[in-house]
PDB file of C-alpha atoms in Angstrom:
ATOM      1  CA  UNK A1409     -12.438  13.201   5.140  1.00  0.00           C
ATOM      2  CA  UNK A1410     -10.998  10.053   6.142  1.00  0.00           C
ATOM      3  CA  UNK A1411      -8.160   9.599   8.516  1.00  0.00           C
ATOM      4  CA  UNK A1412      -6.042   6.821   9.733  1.00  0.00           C
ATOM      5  CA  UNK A1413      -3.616   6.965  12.115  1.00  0.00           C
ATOM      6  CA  UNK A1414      -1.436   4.444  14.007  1.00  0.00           C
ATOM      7  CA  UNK A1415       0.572   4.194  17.555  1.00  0.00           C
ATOM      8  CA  UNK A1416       2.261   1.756  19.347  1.00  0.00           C
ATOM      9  CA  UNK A1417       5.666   0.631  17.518  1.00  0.00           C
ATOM     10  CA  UNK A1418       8.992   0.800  19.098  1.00  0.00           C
ATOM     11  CA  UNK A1419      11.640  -1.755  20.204  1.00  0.00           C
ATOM     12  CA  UNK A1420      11.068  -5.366  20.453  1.00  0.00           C
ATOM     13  CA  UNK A1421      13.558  -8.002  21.195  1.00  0.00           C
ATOM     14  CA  UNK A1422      13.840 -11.102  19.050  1.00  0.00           C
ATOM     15  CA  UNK A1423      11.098 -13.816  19.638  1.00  0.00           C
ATOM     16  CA  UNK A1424       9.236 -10.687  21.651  1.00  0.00           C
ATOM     17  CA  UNK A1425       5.433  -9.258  20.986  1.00  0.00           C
ATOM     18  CA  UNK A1426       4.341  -6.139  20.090  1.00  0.00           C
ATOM     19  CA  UNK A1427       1.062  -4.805  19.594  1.00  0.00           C
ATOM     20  CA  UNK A1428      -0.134  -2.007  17.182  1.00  0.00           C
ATOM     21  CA  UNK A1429      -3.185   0.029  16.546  1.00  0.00           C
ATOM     22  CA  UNK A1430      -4.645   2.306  14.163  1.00  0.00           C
ATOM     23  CA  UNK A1431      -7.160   4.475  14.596  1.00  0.00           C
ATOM     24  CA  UNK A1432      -9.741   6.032  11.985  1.00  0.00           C
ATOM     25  CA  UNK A1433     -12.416   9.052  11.614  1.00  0.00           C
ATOM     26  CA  UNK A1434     -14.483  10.032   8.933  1.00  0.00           C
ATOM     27  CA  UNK A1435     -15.867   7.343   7.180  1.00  0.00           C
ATOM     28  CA  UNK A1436     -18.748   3.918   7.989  1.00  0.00           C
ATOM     29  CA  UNK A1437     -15.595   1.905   9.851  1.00  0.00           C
ATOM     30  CA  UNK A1438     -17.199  -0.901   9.817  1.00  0.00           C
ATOM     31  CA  UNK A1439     -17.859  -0.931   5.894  1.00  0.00           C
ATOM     32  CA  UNK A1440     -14.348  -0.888   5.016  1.00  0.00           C
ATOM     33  CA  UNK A1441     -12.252  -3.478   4.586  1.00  0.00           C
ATOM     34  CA  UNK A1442      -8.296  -2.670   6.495  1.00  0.00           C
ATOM     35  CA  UNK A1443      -4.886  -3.456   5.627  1.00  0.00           C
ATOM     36  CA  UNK A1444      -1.274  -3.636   7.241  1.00  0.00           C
ATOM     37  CA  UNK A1445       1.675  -3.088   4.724  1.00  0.00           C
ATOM     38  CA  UNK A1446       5.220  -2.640   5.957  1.00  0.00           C
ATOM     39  CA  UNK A1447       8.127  -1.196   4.658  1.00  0.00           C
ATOM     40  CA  UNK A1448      11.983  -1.974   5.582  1.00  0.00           C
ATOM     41  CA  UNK A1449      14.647   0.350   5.830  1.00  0.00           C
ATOM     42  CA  UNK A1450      14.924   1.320   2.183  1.00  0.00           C
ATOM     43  CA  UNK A1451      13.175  -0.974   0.758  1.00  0.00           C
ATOM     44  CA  UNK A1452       9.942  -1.460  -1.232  1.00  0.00           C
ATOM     45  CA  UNK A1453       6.276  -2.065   0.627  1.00  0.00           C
ATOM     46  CA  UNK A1454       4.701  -5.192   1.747  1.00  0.00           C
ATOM     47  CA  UNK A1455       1.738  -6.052   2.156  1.00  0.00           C
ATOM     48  CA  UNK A1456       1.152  -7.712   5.922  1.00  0.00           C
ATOM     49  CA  UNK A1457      -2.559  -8.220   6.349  1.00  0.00           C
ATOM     50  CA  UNK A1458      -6.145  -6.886   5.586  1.00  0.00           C
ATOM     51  CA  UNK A1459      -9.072  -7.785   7.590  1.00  0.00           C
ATOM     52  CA  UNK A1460     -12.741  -7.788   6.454  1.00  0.00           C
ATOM     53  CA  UNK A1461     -15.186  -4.721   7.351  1.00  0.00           C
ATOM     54  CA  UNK A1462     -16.849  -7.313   9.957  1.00  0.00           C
ATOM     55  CA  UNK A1463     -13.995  -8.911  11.157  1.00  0.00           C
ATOM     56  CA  UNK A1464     -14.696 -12.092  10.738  1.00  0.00           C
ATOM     57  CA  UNK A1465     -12.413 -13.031   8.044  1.00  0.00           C
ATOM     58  CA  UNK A1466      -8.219 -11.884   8.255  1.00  0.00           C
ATOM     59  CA  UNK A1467      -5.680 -12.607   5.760  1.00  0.00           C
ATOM     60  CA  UNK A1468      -1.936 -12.574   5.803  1.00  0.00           C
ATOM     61  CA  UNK A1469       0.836 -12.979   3.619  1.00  0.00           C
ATOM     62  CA  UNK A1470       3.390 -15.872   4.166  1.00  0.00           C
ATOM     63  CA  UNK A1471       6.143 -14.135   5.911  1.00  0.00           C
ATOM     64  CA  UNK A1472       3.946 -12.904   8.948  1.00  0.00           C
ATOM     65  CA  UNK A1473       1.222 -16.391   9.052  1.00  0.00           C
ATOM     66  CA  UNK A1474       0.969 -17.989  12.192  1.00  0.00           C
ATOM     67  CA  UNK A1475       3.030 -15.191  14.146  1.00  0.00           C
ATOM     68  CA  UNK A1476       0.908 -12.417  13.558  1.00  0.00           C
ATOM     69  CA  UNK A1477      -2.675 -11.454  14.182  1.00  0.00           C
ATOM     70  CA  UNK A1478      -4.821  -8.826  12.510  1.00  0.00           C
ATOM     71  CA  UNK A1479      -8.264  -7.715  14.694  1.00  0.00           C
ATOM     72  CA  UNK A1480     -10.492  -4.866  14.472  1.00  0.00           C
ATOM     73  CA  UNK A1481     -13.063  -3.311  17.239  1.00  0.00           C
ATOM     74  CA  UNK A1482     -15.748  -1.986  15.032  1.00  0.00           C
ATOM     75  CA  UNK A1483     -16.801  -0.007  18.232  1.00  0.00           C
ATOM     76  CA  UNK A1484     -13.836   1.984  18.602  1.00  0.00           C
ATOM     77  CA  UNK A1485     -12.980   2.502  15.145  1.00  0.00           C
ATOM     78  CA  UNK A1486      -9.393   1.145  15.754  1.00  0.00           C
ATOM     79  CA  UNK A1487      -7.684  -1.917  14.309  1.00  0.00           C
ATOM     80  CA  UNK A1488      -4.873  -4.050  15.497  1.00  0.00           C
ATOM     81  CA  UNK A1489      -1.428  -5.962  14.770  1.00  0.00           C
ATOM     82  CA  UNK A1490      -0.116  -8.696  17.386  1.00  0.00           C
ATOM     83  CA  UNK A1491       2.741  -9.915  16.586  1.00  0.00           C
ATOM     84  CA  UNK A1492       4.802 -12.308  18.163  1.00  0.00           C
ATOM     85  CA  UNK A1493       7.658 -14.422  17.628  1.00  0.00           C
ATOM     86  CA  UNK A1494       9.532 -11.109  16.043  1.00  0.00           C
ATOM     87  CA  UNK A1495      12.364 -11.364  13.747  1.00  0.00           C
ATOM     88  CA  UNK A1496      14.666  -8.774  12.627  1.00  0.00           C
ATOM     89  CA  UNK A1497      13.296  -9.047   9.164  1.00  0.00           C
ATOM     90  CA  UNK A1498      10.149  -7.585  10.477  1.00  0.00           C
ATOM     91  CA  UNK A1499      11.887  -4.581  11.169  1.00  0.00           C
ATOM     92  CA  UNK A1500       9.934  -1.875   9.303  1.00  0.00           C
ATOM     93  CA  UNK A1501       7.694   1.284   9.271  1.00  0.00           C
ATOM     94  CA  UNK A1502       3.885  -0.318   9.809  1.00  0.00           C
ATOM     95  CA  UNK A1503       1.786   1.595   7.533  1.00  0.00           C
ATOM     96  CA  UNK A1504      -2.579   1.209   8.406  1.00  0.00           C
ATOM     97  CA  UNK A1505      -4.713   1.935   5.146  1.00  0.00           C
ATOM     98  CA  UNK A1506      -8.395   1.694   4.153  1.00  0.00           C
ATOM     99  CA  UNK A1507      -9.722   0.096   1.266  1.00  0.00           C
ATOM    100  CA  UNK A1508     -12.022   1.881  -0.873  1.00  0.00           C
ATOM    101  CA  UNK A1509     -16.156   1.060  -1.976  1.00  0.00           C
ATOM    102  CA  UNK A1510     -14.417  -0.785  -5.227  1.00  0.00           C
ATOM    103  CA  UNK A1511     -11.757  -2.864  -4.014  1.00  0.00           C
ATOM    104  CA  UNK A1512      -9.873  -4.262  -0.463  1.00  0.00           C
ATOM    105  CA  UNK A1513      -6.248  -3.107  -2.358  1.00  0.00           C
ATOM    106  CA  UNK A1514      -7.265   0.225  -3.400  1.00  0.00           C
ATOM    107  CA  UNK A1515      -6.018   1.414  -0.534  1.00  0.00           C
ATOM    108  CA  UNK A1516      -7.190   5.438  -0.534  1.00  0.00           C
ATOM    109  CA  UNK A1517      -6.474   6.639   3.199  1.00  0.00           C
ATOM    110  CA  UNK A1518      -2.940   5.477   4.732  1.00  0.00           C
ATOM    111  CA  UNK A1519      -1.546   6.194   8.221  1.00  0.00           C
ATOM    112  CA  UNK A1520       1.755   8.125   8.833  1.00  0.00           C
ATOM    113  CA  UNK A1521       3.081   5.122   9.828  1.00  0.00           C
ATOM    114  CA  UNK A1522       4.664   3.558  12.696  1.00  0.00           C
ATOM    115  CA  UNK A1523       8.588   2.223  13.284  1.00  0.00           C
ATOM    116  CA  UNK A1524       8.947  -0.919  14.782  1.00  0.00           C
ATOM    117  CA  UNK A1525      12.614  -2.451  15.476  1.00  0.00           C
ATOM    118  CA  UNK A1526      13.327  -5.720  16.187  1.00  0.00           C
ATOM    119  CA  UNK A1527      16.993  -5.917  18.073  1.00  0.00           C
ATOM    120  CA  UNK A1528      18.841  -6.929  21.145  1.00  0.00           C
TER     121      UNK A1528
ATOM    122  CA  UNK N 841       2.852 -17.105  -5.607  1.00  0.00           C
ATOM    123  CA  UNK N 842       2.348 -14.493  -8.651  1.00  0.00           C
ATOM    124  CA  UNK N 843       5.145 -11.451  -8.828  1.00  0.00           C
ATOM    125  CA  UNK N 844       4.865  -7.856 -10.396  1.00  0.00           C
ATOM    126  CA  UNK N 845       7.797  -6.541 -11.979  1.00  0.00           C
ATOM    127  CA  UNK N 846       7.926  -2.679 -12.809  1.00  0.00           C
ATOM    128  CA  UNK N 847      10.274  -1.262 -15.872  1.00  0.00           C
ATOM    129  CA  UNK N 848      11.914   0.644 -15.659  1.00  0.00           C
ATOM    130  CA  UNK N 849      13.457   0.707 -11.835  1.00  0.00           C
ATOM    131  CA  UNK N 850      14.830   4.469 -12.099  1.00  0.00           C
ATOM    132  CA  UNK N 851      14.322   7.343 -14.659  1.00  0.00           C
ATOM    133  CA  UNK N 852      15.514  10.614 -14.951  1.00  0.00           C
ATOM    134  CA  UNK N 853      13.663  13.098 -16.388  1.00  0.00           C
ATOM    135  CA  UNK N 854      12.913  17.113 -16.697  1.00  0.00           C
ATOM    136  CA  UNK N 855      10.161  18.944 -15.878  1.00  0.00           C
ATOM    137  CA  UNK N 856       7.410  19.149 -18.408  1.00  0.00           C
ATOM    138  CA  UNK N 857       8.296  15.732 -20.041  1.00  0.00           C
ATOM    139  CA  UNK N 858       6.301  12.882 -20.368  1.00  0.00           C
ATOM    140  CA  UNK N 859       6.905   9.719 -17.924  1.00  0.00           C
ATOM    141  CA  UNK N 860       5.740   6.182 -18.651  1.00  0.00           C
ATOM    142  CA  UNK N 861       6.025   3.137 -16.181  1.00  0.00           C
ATOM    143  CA  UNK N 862       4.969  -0.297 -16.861  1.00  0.00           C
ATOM    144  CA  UNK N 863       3.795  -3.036 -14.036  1.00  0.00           C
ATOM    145  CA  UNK N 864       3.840  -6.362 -15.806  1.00  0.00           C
ATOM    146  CA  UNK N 865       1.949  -9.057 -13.681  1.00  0.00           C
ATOM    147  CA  UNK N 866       3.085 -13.095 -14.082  1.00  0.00           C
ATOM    148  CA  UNK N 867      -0.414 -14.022 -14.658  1.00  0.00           C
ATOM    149  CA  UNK N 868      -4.117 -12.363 -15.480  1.00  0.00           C
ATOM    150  CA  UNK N 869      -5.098  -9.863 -13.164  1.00  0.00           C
ATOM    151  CA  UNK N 870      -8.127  -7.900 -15.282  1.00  0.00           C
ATOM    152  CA  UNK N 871      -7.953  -4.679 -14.383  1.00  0.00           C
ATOM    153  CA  UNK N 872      -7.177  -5.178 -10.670  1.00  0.00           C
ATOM    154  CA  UNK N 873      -4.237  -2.858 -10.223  1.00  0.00           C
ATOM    155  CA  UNK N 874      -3.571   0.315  -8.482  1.00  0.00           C
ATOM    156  CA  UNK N 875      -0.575   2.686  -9.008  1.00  0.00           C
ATOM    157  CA  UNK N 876       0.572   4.670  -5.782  1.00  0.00           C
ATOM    158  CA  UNK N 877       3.167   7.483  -5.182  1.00  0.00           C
ATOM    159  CA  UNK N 878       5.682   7.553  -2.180  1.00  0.00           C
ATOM    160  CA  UNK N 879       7.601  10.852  -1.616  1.00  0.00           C
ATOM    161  CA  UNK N 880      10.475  10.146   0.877  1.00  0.00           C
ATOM    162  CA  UNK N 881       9.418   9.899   4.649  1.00  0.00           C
ATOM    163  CA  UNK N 882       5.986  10.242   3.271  1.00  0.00           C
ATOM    164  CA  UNK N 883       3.143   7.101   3.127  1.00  0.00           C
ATOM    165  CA  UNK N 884       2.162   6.381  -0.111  1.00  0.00           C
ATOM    166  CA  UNK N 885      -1.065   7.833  -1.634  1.00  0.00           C
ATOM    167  CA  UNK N 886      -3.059   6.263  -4.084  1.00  0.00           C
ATOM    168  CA  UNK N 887      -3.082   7.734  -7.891  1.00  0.00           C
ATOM    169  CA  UNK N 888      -5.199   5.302  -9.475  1.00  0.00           C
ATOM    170  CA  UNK N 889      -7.577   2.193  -9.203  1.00  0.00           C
ATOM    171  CA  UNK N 890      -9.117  -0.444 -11.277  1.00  0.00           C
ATOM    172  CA  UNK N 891      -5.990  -0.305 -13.834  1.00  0.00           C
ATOM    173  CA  UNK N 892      -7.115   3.324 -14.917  1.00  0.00           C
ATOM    174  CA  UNK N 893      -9.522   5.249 -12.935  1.00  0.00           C
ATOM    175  CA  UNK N 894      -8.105   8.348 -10.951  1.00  0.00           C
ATOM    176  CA  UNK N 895      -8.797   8.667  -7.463  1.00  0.00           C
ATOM    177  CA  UNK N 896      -9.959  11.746  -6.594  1.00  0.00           C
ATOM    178  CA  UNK N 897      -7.898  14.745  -5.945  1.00  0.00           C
ATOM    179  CA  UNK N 898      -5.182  13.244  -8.048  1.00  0.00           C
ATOM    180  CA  UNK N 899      -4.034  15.963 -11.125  1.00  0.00           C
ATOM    181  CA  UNK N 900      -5.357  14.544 -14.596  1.00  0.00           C
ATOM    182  CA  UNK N 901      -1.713  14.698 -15.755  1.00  0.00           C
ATOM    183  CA  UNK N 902      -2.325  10.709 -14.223  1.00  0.00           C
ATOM    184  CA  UNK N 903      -3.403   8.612 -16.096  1.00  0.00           C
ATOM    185  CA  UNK N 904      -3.451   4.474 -16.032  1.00  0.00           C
ATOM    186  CA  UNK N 905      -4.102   1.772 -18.869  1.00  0.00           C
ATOM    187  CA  UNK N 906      -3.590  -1.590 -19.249  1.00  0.00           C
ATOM    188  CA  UNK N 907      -5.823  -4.672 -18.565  1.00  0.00           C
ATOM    189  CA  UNK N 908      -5.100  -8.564 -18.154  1.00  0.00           C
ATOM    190  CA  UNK N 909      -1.109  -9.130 -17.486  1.00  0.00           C
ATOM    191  CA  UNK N 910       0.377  -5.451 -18.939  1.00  0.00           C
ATOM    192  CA  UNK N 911      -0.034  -1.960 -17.550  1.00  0.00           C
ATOM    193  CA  UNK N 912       1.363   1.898 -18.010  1.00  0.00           C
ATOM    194  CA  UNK N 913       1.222   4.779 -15.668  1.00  0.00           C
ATOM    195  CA  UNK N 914       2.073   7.976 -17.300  1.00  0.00           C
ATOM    196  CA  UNK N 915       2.918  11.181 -16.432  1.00  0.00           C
ATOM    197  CA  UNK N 916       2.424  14.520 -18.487  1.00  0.00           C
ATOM    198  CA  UNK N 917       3.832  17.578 -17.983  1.00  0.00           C
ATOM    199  CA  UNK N 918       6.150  16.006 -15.039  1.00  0.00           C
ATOM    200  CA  UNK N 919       5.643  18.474 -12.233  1.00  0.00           C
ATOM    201  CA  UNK N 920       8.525  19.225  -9.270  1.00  0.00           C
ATOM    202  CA  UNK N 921       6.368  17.592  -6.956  1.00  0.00           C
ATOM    203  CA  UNK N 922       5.808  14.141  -9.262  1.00  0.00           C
ATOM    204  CA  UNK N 923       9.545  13.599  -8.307  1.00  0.00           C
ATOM    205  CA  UNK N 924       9.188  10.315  -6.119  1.00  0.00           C
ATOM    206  CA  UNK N 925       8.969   6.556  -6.333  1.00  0.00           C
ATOM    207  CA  UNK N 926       5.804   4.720  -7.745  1.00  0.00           C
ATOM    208  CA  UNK N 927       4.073   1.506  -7.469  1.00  0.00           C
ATOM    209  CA  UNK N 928       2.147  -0.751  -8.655  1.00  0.00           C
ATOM    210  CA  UNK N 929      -0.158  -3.590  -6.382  1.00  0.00           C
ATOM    211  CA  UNK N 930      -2.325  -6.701  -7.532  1.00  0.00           C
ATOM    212  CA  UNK N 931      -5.318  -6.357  -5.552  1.00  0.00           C
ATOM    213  CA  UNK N 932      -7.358  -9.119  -6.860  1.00  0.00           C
ATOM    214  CA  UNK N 933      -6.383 -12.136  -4.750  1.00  0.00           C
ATOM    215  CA  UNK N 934      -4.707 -12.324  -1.619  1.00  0.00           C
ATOM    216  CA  UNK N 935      -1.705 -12.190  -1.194  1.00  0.00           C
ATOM    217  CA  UNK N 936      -1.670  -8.864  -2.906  1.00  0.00           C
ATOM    218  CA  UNK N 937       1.572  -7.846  -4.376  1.00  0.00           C
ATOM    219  CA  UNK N 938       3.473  -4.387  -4.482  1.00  0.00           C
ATOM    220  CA  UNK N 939       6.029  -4.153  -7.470  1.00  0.00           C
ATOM    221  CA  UNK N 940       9.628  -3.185  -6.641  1.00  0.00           C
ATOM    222  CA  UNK N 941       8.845   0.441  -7.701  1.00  0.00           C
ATOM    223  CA  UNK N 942      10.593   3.263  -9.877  1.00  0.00           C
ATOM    224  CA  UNK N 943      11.777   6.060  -9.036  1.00  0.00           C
ATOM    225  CA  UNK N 944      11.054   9.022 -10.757  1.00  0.00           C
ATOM    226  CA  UNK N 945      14.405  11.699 -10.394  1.00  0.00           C
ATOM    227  CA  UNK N 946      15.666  15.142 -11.854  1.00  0.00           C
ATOM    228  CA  UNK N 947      18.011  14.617 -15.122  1.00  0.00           C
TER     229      UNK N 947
END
């Protein structure tokens, strides 16, 4: 069975960095593509970023281009979010989820999700 | 960019009705759309793929149509635990889009 899991979200100041991960089991890693969607406060889901099954290709909707950076160590099972230059509006629960054999956004296997605050 | 809109944004309804949603896309998506479920505090899970092909594991009482610009989730025989908020996402072309969602209550 597939499994996704993230870590690494807490507090960040404005104009700070944060890094986080997610981890997976179960399936060919390196066949799949992965994707970062977010979710503020009470509010509908996002998508952030998906990265390629190789890792050589990364895409990122508008709000996050340029400040964040989607990787993936095909080794370790485990893909990344750095961000920097942090805003309040990225202020969210960071959801990690797996594409399936059919599409990047069918997104079968999702992560519990991680909080990450932006405040002073 | 193109923009998903979902009608309608709230419904109430009993248990053992029939639900119907509908994702409208701003331009022609084929059949790339999935429908997910979120149940509060909970990360979404995916229902169905490809406009109407049910992942597996997902009750039958799913179903998805639709193709090109229009498309319907419904719902038969609501259960207590179908009680939660539902989307639809373009996946076809980056960026992909999430609709705003509807959420499904008790009347």
């Amino acid at each position: 069975e597939a499994q996704v899991w993230e870590s690494g979200g807490g507090l960040a100041l404005p104009g700070g960095s944060l890094r986080v991960s997610c981890e997976a089991s179960g399936f060919l890693f390196k066949a799949y593509a992965m994707t970062w969607i977010r979710q503020s406060p009470g509010k509908g889901l996002e998508w952030v970023a998906t990265i390629s099954g190789g890792g050589d290709a990364a895409y990122y909707s508008d709000s996050v281009k340029g400040r964040f950076t989607m990787s993936r160590e095909n080794s370790n099972n485990t893909v990344y979010l750095q961000m920097t230059g942090l805003r309040g509006a990225d202020t969210a629960v960071y959801f990690c989820a797996k594409g399936n054999s059919l599409g990047r956004g069918y997104l079968d296997s999702w992560g519990q999700g991680v909080l990450v605050t932006v405040s002073s | 960019d193109m923009q998903m809109t979902q009608s309608p944004s709230s419904v109430s309804a009993s248990i053992g009705e029939t639900v119907t949603i509908t994702c409208r896309a701003s331009q022609d998506i084929s059949h790339w759309l999935a429908w997910y479920q979120q149940r509060p505090g909970k990360a979404p899970r995916l229902l169905i793929y490809a406009a109407s092909r049910l992942q597996t594991g997902v009750p039958s009482r799913f179903s998805g149509s639709g193709s090109g610009t229009d498309f319907t989730l419904t719902i038969h025989s609501l259960q207590p635990e179908d009680f939660a908020t539902y989307f639809c996402l373009k996946a076809n072309t980056f960026p992909f889009t999430f609709g705003p969602g509807t959420k499904v209550d008790v009347k």
